[in-house]
Short mmCIF file of C-alpha atoms in Angstrom, two decimals:
data_model
loop_
_atom_site.label_atom_id
_atom_site.label_comp_id
_atom_site.label_asym_id
_atom_site.label_seq_id
_atom_site.Cartn_x
_atom_site.Cartn_y
_atom_site.Cartn_z
CA MET A 27 28.39 -4.05 48.64
CA GLY A 28 27.31 -7.58 47.79
CA LEU A 29 24.03 -6.21 46.49
CA GLY A 30 25.85 -3.77 44.23
CA LEU A 31 27.93 -6.56 42.79
CA SER A 32 24.83 -8.62 42.20
CA LEU A 33 23.07 -5.77 40.44
CA GLY A 34 26.13 -5.12 38.32
CA SER A 35 26.25 -8.75 37.35
CA ASN A 36 22.60 -8.78 36.34
CA SER A 37 22.85 -5.57 34.36
CA ALA A 38 25.61 -7.05 32.22
CA HIS A 39 23.07 -9.63 31.06
CA ALA A 40 20.07 -7.33 30.99
CA VAL A 41 17.44 -8.00 28.36
CA LEU A 42 17.16 -5.30 25.73
CA PHE A 43 13.86 -3.48 25.78
CA ALA A 44 13.19 -5.06 29.19
CA LYS A 45 10.13 -2.88 29.75
CA GLY A 46 8.59 -4.28 26.58
CA ASN A 47 6.31 -7.27 26.31
CA ALA A 48 7.04 -9.31 23.17
CA GLU A 49 3.53 -10.80 23.10
CA LEU A 50 1.91 -7.39 23.09
CA GLY A 51 4.51 -6.24 20.56
CA ALA A 52 3.57 -9.10 18.24
CA LYS A 53 -0.08 -8.06 18.36
CA LEU A 54 0.75 -4.41 17.71
CA HIS A 55 3.06 -5.41 14.86
CA ALA A 56 0.40 -7.62 13.27
CA LYS A 57 -2.22 -4.89 13.53
CA THR A 58 -0.16 -1.89 12.42
CA CYS A 59 3.06 -2.95 10.68
CA ALA A 60 2.52 -6.21 8.84
CA SER A 61 0.34 -4.99 5.97
CA CYS A 62 2.75 -2.19 5.06
CA HIS A 63 5.79 -4.46 5.29
CA ASN A 64 4.05 -7.19 3.30
CA SER A 65 3.31 -4.70 0.52
CA MET A 66 7.02 -3.85 0.30
CA MET A 67 8.07 -7.39 -0.60
CA PRO A 68 7.38 -9.04 -3.99
CA ASP A 69 6.36 -12.30 -2.31
CA GLY A 70 4.26 -10.49 0.31
CA LYS A 71 6.37 -11.75 3.20
CA GLY A 72 7.17 -8.55 5.07
CA GLU A 73 9.11 -10.30 7.81
CA GLU A 74 11.89 -10.80 5.25
CA LEU A 75 12.70 -7.12 5.83
CA TYR A 76 14.19 -8.22 9.14
CA SER A 77 16.47 -10.82 7.56
CA GLU A 78 20.16 -10.13 7.15
CA ASP A 79 19.70 -9.83 3.38
CA PHE A 80 17.36 -6.83 3.63
CA ARG A 81 18.13 -5.51 7.10
CA LYS A 82 18.87 -1.79 7.44
CA VAL A 83 18.82 -1.84 11.24
CA THR A 84 22.25 -2.69 12.64
CA ASP A 85 21.95 -2.07 16.38
CA ALA A 86 19.41 -1.71 19.18
CA GLY A 87 19.39 2.09 19.03
CA ARG A 88 18.54 2.06 15.35
CA LEU A 89 15.87 -0.55 15.95
CA LYS A 90 14.12 1.73 18.43
CA THR A 91 14.48 4.66 16.02
CA MET A 92 13.02 2.64 13.14
CA VAL A 93 10.06 1.49 15.23
CA GLN A 94 9.40 5.15 16.11
CA PHE A 95 9.74 6.17 12.45
CA CYS A 96 7.29 3.52 11.29
CA ALA A 97 4.85 4.34 14.08
CA THR A 98 4.90 7.98 13.02
CA ARG A 99 4.43 7.13 9.33
CA THR A 100 1.43 4.93 10.09
CA ASN A 101 -0.11 7.46 12.50
CA SER A 102 -0.30 4.65 15.05
CA GLY A 103 -0.55 6.98 18.02
CA TRP A 104 1.60 4.61 20.05
CA PHE A 105 2.93 5.62 23.43
CA ASP A 106 6.51 4.91 24.52
CA GLU A 107 5.37 1.67 26.16
CA GLU A 108 3.93 0.39 22.89
CA LEU A 109 7.10 1.31 21.01
CA GLU A 110 9.02 -0.67 23.60
CA HIS A 111 6.70 -3.68 23.14
CA VAL A 112 7.24 -3.72 19.37
CA ALA A 113 11.01 -3.22 19.69
CA ARG A 114 11.13 -6.10 22.17
CA TYR A 115 9.12 -8.34 19.83
CA LEU A 116 11.34 -7.54 16.85
CA ASN A 117 14.56 -7.97 18.80
CA ASP A 118 13.52 -11.21 20.47
CA ASN A 119 12.29 -12.78 17.23
CA PHE A 120 14.49 -11.35 14.49
CA TYR A 121 17.39 -9.09 15.39
CA LYS A 122 18.71 -10.69 18.58
CA PHE A 123 20.86 -7.68 19.55
CA LYS A 124 22.61 -8.21 22.88
CA LYS A 125 23.35 -4.57 23.71
#
């Protein structure tokens, strides 16, 4: 029973996209996403798309959906693990969703 309580306690503070690796996600993002996002912004700073001023993603579920959408549009060929890496990178560095 103590173990169950401990697991429950940890899951309440679980990291979103826990299977993802933010470092790998950053590399995938730089290779596949950055040039497209940069072209969308007048100043060429694609990361501004993740700011609150331009943000269309409002929760973790939508973040994962948007990463999948972009991966499909770019014909990235990413597997689920790679999608998770990019979602983790974006959440850790920009969105900061808790659940």
